[in-house]
């Protein structure tokens, strides 16, 4: 695990692996988990909700997240917006993603129709981004034209889709980067950790339990989870570290 990071840490999909998640946030002053946290949020109790937050992906429990009586305080209830913490560069986030396997999931138990923002909300997010002062875009999905760089398309074809699945979310994200290219775009969802540079933008996909520390001077430190491991049995992941300039 990393040394203590006195700034903002971006964390990939967690999928309910809370022992590993807690170890990751224990060495960061602030963290933002970028979707697919879990279906049950009770294990977040005891973790600071002012320092460690998350937004929703396509594998989150939106019944719980939209219920004021049980929604964890760590959750960013706005579906998009600026995100600012001391000692870190400001960023803009957009929640949500599309489940290509939703027909095999159980509504209200393992799948929720609110997994993506509505079209009007995404249109508002695009307009907001174009007026934003930040150059860092953080989301769960990636922009549409980047999908081919982060997946082979085999899983999409398995579920009857084209190799690149066009969604409301990735279409909106594409409009964002077309009209105001960020210097850094970070996302999860695709279950791999990879860096891809094109034009003025460095795109970083964070795989499950991989994470990225934002550093001064447009630098970042990537912690790429090593496989195989025994995280699914409660073990702790190990990492390969890469320094990035964006």
mmCIF file of C-alpha atoms in Angstrom:
data_model
loop_
_atom_site.group_PDB
_atom_site.id
_atom_site.type_symbol
_atom_site.label_atom_id
_atom_site.label_comp_id
_atom_site.label_asym_id
_atom_site.label_seq_id
_atom_site.Cartn_x
_atom_site.Cartn_y
_atom_site.Cartn_z
ATOM 1 C CA UNK A 1 0.000 0.000 0.000
ATOM 2 C CA UNK A 2 1.126 3.579 -0.602
ATOM 3 C CA UNK A 3 2.631 6.118 1.743
ATOM 4 C CA UNK A 4 0.285 8.745 3.169
ATOM 5 C CA UNK A 5 -0.958 11.138 0.478
ATOM 6 C CA UNK A 6 -1.631 14.667 1.719
ATOM 7 C CA UNK A 7 -3.972 15.499 -1.164
ATOM 8 C CA UNK A 8 -6.746 13.937 -3.263
ATOM 9 C CA UNK A 9 -6.839 10.261 -4.207
ATOM 10 C CA UNK A 10 -9.143 9.004 -6.983
ATOM 11 C CA UNK A 11 -10.249 5.398 -6.492
ATOM 12 C CA UNK A 12 -11.600 2.987 -9.120
ATOM 13 C CA UNK A 13 -14.511 0.557 -8.773
ATOM 14 C CA UNK A 14 -14.804 -1.020 -5.331
ATOM 15 C CA UNK A 15 -17.712 -3.469 -5.806
ATOM 16 C CA UNK A 16 -18.155 -3.956 -2.089
ATOM 17 C CA UNK A 17 -14.544 -4.878 -1.282
ATOM 18 C CA UNK A 18 -14.551 -2.702 1.806
ATOM 19 C CA UNK A 19 -11.488 -4.098 3.640
ATOM 20 C CA UNK A 20 -9.325 -3.118 0.656
ATOM 21 C CA UNK A 21 -11.168 0.208 0.220
ATOM 22 C CA UNK A 22 -10.636 1.112 3.878
ATOM 23 C CA UNK A 23 -6.935 0.368 3.557
ATOM 24 C CA UNK A 24 -6.736 2.648 0.515
ATOM 25 C CA UNK A 25 -8.474 5.612 2.180
ATOM 26 C CA UNK A 26 -6.469 5.145 5.385
ATOM 27 C CA UNK A 27 -3.386 6.533 3.631
ATOM 28 C CA UNK A 28 -5.081 9.531 1.966
ATOM 29 C CA UNK A 29 -6.136 12.866 3.414
ATOM 30 C CA UNK A 30 -8.975 13.100 0.864
ATOM 31 C CA UNK A 31 -10.428 10.618 -1.603
ATOM 32 C CA UNK A 32 -13.089 10.443 -4.282
ATOM 33 C CA UNK A 33 -14.324 7.020 -5.365
ATOM 34 C CA UNK A 34 -15.571 7.198 -8.956
ATOM 35 C CA UNK A 35 -18.550 4.848 -9.074
ATOM 36 C CA UNK A 36 -19.509 1.210 -8.418
ATOM 37 C CA UNK A 37 -18.909 1.475 -4.690
ATOM 38 C CA UNK A 38 -21.380 -1.196 -3.553
ATOM 39 C CA UNK A 39 -25.039 -2.121 -3.096
ATOM 40 C CA UNK A 40 -24.820 -1.955 0.715
ATOM 41 C CA UNK A 41 -23.178 1.122 2.234
ATOM 42 C CA UNK A 42 -23.245 0.191 5.925
ATOM 43 C CA UNK A 43 -19.474 -0.570 5.937
ATOM 44 C CA UNK A 44 -18.833 3.138 5.278
ATOM 45 C CA UNK A 45 -19.756 3.868 8.896
ATOM 46 C CA UNK A 46 -16.670 5.118 10.707
ATOM 47 C CA UNK A 47 -15.075 6.581 7.573
ATOM 48 C CA UNK A 48 -15.011 10.389 7.454
ATOM 49 C CA UNK A 49 -17.729 11.619 5.081
ATOM 50 C CA UNK A 50 -16.103 15.052 4.827
ATOM 51 C CA UNK A 51 -12.818 13.608 3.573
ATOM 52 C CA UNK A 52 -13.822 10.450 1.706
ATOM 53 C CA UNK A 53 -16.665 10.659 -0.803
ATOM 54 C CA UNK A 54 -18.032 8.875 -3.855
ATOM 55 C CA UNK A 55 -20.420 9.262 -6.749
ATOM 56 C CA UNK A 56 -22.550 6.588 -8.398
ATOM 57 C CA UNK A 57 -21.706 4.280 -11.262
ATOM 58 C CA UNK A 58 -23.855 1.606 -12.860
ATOM 59 C CA UNK A 59 -23.400 -0.850 -9.992
ATOM 60 C CA UNK A 60 -24.720 1.232 -7.109
ATOM 61 C CA UNK A 61 -27.955 1.046 -5.132
ATOM 62 C CA UNK A 62 -29.957 4.063 -6.241
ATOM 63 C CA UNK A 63 -32.901 3.185 -3.996
ATOM 64 C CA UNK A 64 -30.591 3.732 -1.025
ATOM 65 C CA UNK A 65 -28.768 6.698 -2.551
ATOM 66 C CA UNK A 66 -32.036 8.536 -3.244
ATOM 67 C CA UNK A 67 -33.532 7.851 0.189
ATOM 68 C CA UNK A 68 -32.611 10.684 2.561
ATOM 69 C CA UNK A 69 -33.103 8.433 5.599
ATOM 70 C CA UNK A 70 -30.456 5.869 4.588
ATOM 71 C CA UNK A 71 -28.252 7.582 1.994
ATOM 72 C CA UNK A 72 -24.654 7.614 3.297
ATOM 73 C CA UNK A 73 -23.300 11.136 3.854
ATOM 74 C CA UNK A 74 -20.256 10.224 1.775
ATOM 75 C CA UNK A 75 -22.361 10.237 -1.400
ATOM 76 C CA UNK A 76 -22.280 13.228 -3.768
ATOM 77 C CA UNK A 77 -26.008 13.709 -4.332
ATOM 78 C CA UNK A 78 -25.581 16.068 -7.256
ATOM 79 C CA UNK A 79 -25.063 13.958 -10.362
ATOM 80 C CA UNK A 80 -22.377 16.296 -11.672
ATOM 81 C CA UNK A 81 -20.475 19.392 -10.658
ATOM 82 C CA UNK A 82 -17.251 20.900 -9.424
ATOM 83 C CA UNK A 83 -15.324 19.056 -6.733
ATOM 84 C CA UNK A 84 -12.829 20.993 -4.636
ATOM 85 C CA UNK A 85 -10.771 19.938 -1.617
ATOM 86 C CA UNK A 86 -7.817 21.725 0.005
ATOM 87 C CA UNK A 87 -4.417 20.976 -1.457
ATOM 88 C CA UNK A 88 -5.687 19.445 -4.700
ATOM 89 C CA UNK A 89 -6.526 20.779 -8.163
ATOM 90 C CA UNK A 90 -10.253 21.344 -8.742
ATOM 91 C CA UNK A 91 -12.085 18.840 -10.924
ATOM 92 C CA UNK A 92 -15.471 18.266 -12.527
ATOM 93 C CA UNK A 93 -17.320 14.972 -12.050
ATOM 94 C CA UNK A 94 -20.189 13.191 -13.800
ATOM 95 C CA UNK A 95 -21.851 10.134 -12.290
ATOM 96 C CA UNK A 96 -23.493 7.115 -13.882
ATOM 97 C CA UNK A 97 -23.043 4.426 -16.480
ATOM 98 C CA UNK A 98 -24.876 1.812 -18.506
ATOM 99 C CA UNK A 99 -25.042 -1.895 -17.580
ATOM 100 C CA UNK A 100 -24.793 -4.048 -20.684
ATOM 101 C CA UNK A 101 -25.917 -7.034 -18.582
ATOM 102 C CA UNK A 102 -28.981 -5.302 -17.105
ATOM 103 C CA UNK A 103 -31.371 -7.888 -18.578
ATOM 104 C CA UNK A 104 -29.710 -10.542 -16.406
ATOM 105 C CA UNK A 105 -29.909 -8.424 -13.261
ATOM 106 C CA UNK A 106 -32.759 -8.055 -10.765
ATOM 107 C CA UNK A 107 -34.399 -4.590 -10.677
ATOM 108 C CA UNK A 108 -34.168 -3.073 -7.217
ATOM 109 C CA UNK A 109 -31.676 -5.700 -6.071
ATOM 110 C CA UNK A 110 -28.733 -5.728 -8.513
ATOM 111 C CA UNK A 111 -29.841 -3.152 -11.083
ATOM 112 C CA UNK A 112 -31.514 0.268 -10.997
ATOM 113 C CA UNK A 113 -32.971 2.217 -13.955
ATOM 114 C CA UNK A 114 -31.459 5.421 -12.538
ATOM 115 C CA UNK A 115 -27.927 4.171 -13.201
ATOM 116 C CA UNK A 116 -27.495 6.907 -15.828
ATOM 117 C CA UNK A 117 -28.459 10.561 -15.521
ATOM 118 C CA UNK A 118 -31.486 11.632 -17.538
ATOM 119 C CA UNK A 119 -30.809 13.272 -20.910
ATOM 120 C CA UNK A 120 -31.784 16.719 -19.621
ATOM 121 C CA UNK A 121 -29.393 16.303 -16.695
ATOM 122 C CA UNK A 122 -26.578 15.282 -19.026
ATOM 123 C CA UNK A 123 -27.298 18.253 -21.286
ATOM 124 C CA UNK A 124 -26.995 20.486 -18.228
ATOM 125 C CA UNK A 125 -23.746 18.768 -17.249
ATOM 126 C CA UNK A 126 -22.284 19.443 -20.706
ATOM 127 C CA UNK A 127 -23.218 23.131 -20.494
ATOM 128 C CA UNK A 128 -21.794 23.355 -16.972
ATOM 129 C CA UNK A 129 -18.499 21.751 -18.057
ATOM 130 C CA UNK A 130 -18.083 24.199 -20.919
ATOM 131 C CA UNK A 131 -18.199 27.053 -18.397
ATOM 132 C CA UNK A 132 -15.968 25.263 -15.884
ATOM 133 C CA UNK A 133 -12.607 26.631 -14.843
ATOM 134 C CA UNK A 134 -11.091 23.203 -14.197
ATOM 135 C CA UNK A 135 -9.195 21.069 -16.697
ATOM 136 C CA UNK A 136 -9.746 17.707 -14.957
ATOM 137 C CA UNK A 137 -12.776 15.578 -15.850
ATOM 138 C CA UNK A 138 -13.690 12.592 -13.671
ATOM 139 C CA UNK A 139 -16.483 10.157 -14.501
ATOM 140 C CA UNK A 140 -17.503 6.509 -14.329
ATOM 141 C CA UNK A 141 -17.742 5.873 -18.074
ATOM 142 C CA UNK A 142 -15.356 7.386 -20.609
ATOM 143 C CA UNK A 143 -16.141 9.490 -23.700
ATOM 144 C CA UNK A 144 -17.655 7.473 -26.556
ATOM 145 C CA UNK A 145 -14.704 7.650 -28.943
ATOM 146 C CA UNK A 146 -12.337 6.431 -26.217
ATOM 147 C CA UNK A 147 -14.228 3.195 -25.471
ATOM 148 C CA UNK A 148 -12.365 1.263 -28.186
ATOM 149 C CA UNK A 149 -9.082 2.008 -26.441
ATOM 150 C CA UNK A 150 -10.175 0.490 -23.129
ATOM 151 C CA UNK A 151 -12.126 -2.614 -24.125
ATOM 152 C CA UNK A 152 -11.856 -5.264 -26.817
ATOM 153 C CA UNK A 153 -15.636 -5.336 -27.201
ATOM 154 C CA UNK A 154 -15.806 -9.072 -26.469
ATOM 155 C CA UNK A 155 -18.098 -8.655 -23.464
ATOM 156 C CA UNK A 156 -20.359 -6.218 -25.316
ATOM 157 C CA UNK A 157 -20.768 -8.664 -28.205
ATOM 158 C CA UNK A 158 -21.507 -11.441 -25.719
ATOM 159 C CA UNK A 159 -24.590 -9.474 -24.647
ATOM 160 C CA UNK A 160 -25.677 -8.717 -28.209
ATOM 161 C CA UNK A 161 -24.221 -5.231 -28.629
ATOM 162 C CA UNK A 162 -21.712 -3.800 -31.057
ATOM 163 C CA UNK A 163 -18.136 -3.792 -29.771
ATOM 164 C CA UNK A 164 -18.546 -0.126 -28.776
ATOM 165 C CA UNK A 165 -21.765 0.482 -26.866
ATOM 166 C CA UNK A 166 -23.140 3.997 -27.312
ATOM 167 C CA UNK A 167 -24.784 5.281 -24.121
ATOM 168 C CA UNK A 168 -26.308 8.562 -22.990
ATOM 169 C CA UNK A 169 -23.405 9.014 -20.618
ATOM 170 C CA UNK A 170 -20.495 8.375 -22.961
ATOM 171 C CA UNK A 171 -22.180 10.489 -25.658
ATOM 172 C CA UNK A 172 -22.427 13.441 -23.269
ATOM 173 C CA UNK A 173 -18.826 12.954 -22.141
ATOM 174 C CA UNK A 174 -17.734 12.986 -25.781
ATOM 175 C CA UNK A 175 -19.471 16.340 -26.283
ATOM 176 C CA UNK A 176 -17.583 17.644 -23.267
ATOM 177 C CA UNK A 177 -14.133 16.659 -24.475
ATOM 178 C CA UNK A 178 -14.852 17.697 -28.076
ATOM 179 C CA UNK A 179 -15.769 21.229 -27.059
ATOM 180 C CA UNK A 180 -13.444 21.717 -24.090
ATOM 181 C CA UNK A 181 -10.666 19.094 -23.978
ATOM 182 C CA UNK A 182 -9.441 18.437 -20.433
ATOM 183 C CA UNK A 183 -5.788 18.016 -19.583
ATOM 184 C CA UNK A 184 -6.708 14.906 -17.555
ATOM 185 C CA UNK A 185 -9.713 12.578 -17.773
ATOM 186 C CA UNK A 186 -10.076 9.797 -15.192
ATOM 187 C CA UNK A 187 -12.740 7.084 -15.155
ATOM 188 C CA UNK A 188 -13.433 3.498 -14.081
ATOM 189 C CA UNK A 189 -16.060 1.029 -15.350
ATOM 190 C CA UNK A 190 -13.934 -0.999 -17.784
ATOM 191 C CA UNK A 191 -12.133 -3.156 -15.199
ATOM 192 C CA UNK A 192 -8.608 -2.426 -16.329
ATOM 193 C CA UNK A 193 -5.953 0.149 -15.524
ATOM 194 C CA UNK A 194 -4.508 1.908 -18.546
ATOM 195 C CA UNK A 195 -3.128 5.296 -19.612
ATOM 196 C CA UNK A 196 -3.854 6.645 -23.098
ATOM 197 C CA UNK A 197 -2.736 10.027 -24.435
ATOM 198 C CA UNK A 198 -4.225 11.821 -27.414
ATOM 199 C CA UNK A 199 -4.176 15.516 -28.281
ATOM 200 C CA UNK A 200 -3.994 17.649 -25.140
ATOM 201 C CA UNK A 201 -5.586 14.990 -22.908
ATOM 202 C CA UNK A 202 -4.223 12.175 -20.786
ATOM 203 C CA UNK A 203 -6.951 9.552 -20.249
ATOM 204 C CA UNK A 204 -6.584 7.193 -17.305
ATOM 205 C CA UNK A 205 -8.843 4.225 -16.676
ATOM 206 C CA UNK A 206 -8.736 2.934 -13.105
ATOM 207 C CA UNK A 207 -9.461 -0.748 -12.702
ATOM 208 C CA UNK A 208 -11.103 -2.223 -9.638
ATOM 209 C CA UNK A 209 -9.287 -0.978 -6.493
ATOM 210 C CA UNK A 210 -6.595 0.796 -8.494
ATOM 211 C CA UNK A 211 -6.122 4.466 -7.607
ATOM 212 C CA UNK A 212 -4.503 7.726 -8.624
ATOM 213 C CA UNK A 213 -2.952 10.393 -6.406
ATOM 214 C CA UNK A 214 -3.167 13.917 -7.806
ATOM 215 C CA UNK A 215 0.091 15.803 -7.175
ATOM 216 C CA UNK A 216 1.213 19.426 -7.761
ATOM 217 C CA UNK A 217 2.397 20.694 -11.146
ATOM 218 C CA UNK A 218 0.133 18.514 -13.317
ATOM 219 C CA UNK A 219 1.617 15.324 -11.952
ATOM 220 C CA UNK A 220 -0.075 12.164 -10.711
ATOM 221 C CA UNK A 221 0.972 8.830 -9.236
ATOM 222 C CA UNK A 222 -0.862 5.750 -10.463
ATOM 223 C CA UNK A 223 -1.229 2.642 -8.297
ATOM 224 C CA UNK A 224 -2.085 -0.256 -10.592
ATOM 225 C CA UNK A 225 -3.449 -3.344 -8.869
ATOM 226 C CA UNK A 226 -1.474 -6.516 -9.474
ATOM 227 C CA UNK A 227 -3.230 -9.729 -10.455
ATOM 228 C CA UNK A 228 -3.826 -12.421 -9.371
ATOM 229 C CA UNK A 229 -4.602 -11.697 -5.719
ATOM 230 C CA UNK A 230 -7.014 -12.862 -3.026
ATOM 231 C CA UNK A 231 -9.095 -9.693 -2.604
ATOM 232 C CA UNK A 232 -12.277 -11.694 -3.230
ATOM 233 C CA UNK A 233 -11.363 -13.715 -0.134
ATOM 234 C CA UNK A 234 -10.750 -10.603 1.966
ATOM 235 C CA UNK A 235 -7.071 -10.171 1.174
ATOM 236 C CA UNK A 236 -5.242 -6.952 0.380
ATOM 237 C CA UNK A 237 -4.186 -5.967 -3.146
ATOM 238 C CA UNK A 238 -0.604 -5.135 -4.107
ATOM 239 C CA UNK A 239 0.346 -2.444 -6.607
ATOM 240 C CA UNK A 240 2.737 -1.380 -9.337
ATOM 241 C CA UNK A 241 3.433 2.366 -9.202
ATOM 242 C CA UNK A 242 3.773 4.719 -12.187
ATOM 243 C CA UNK A 243 4.422 8.459 -12.176
ATOM 244 C CA UNK A 244 2.494 10.461 -14.786
ATOM 245 C CA UNK A 245 2.813 13.979 -16.171
ATOM 246 C CA UNK A 246 -0.334 15.370 -17.779
#
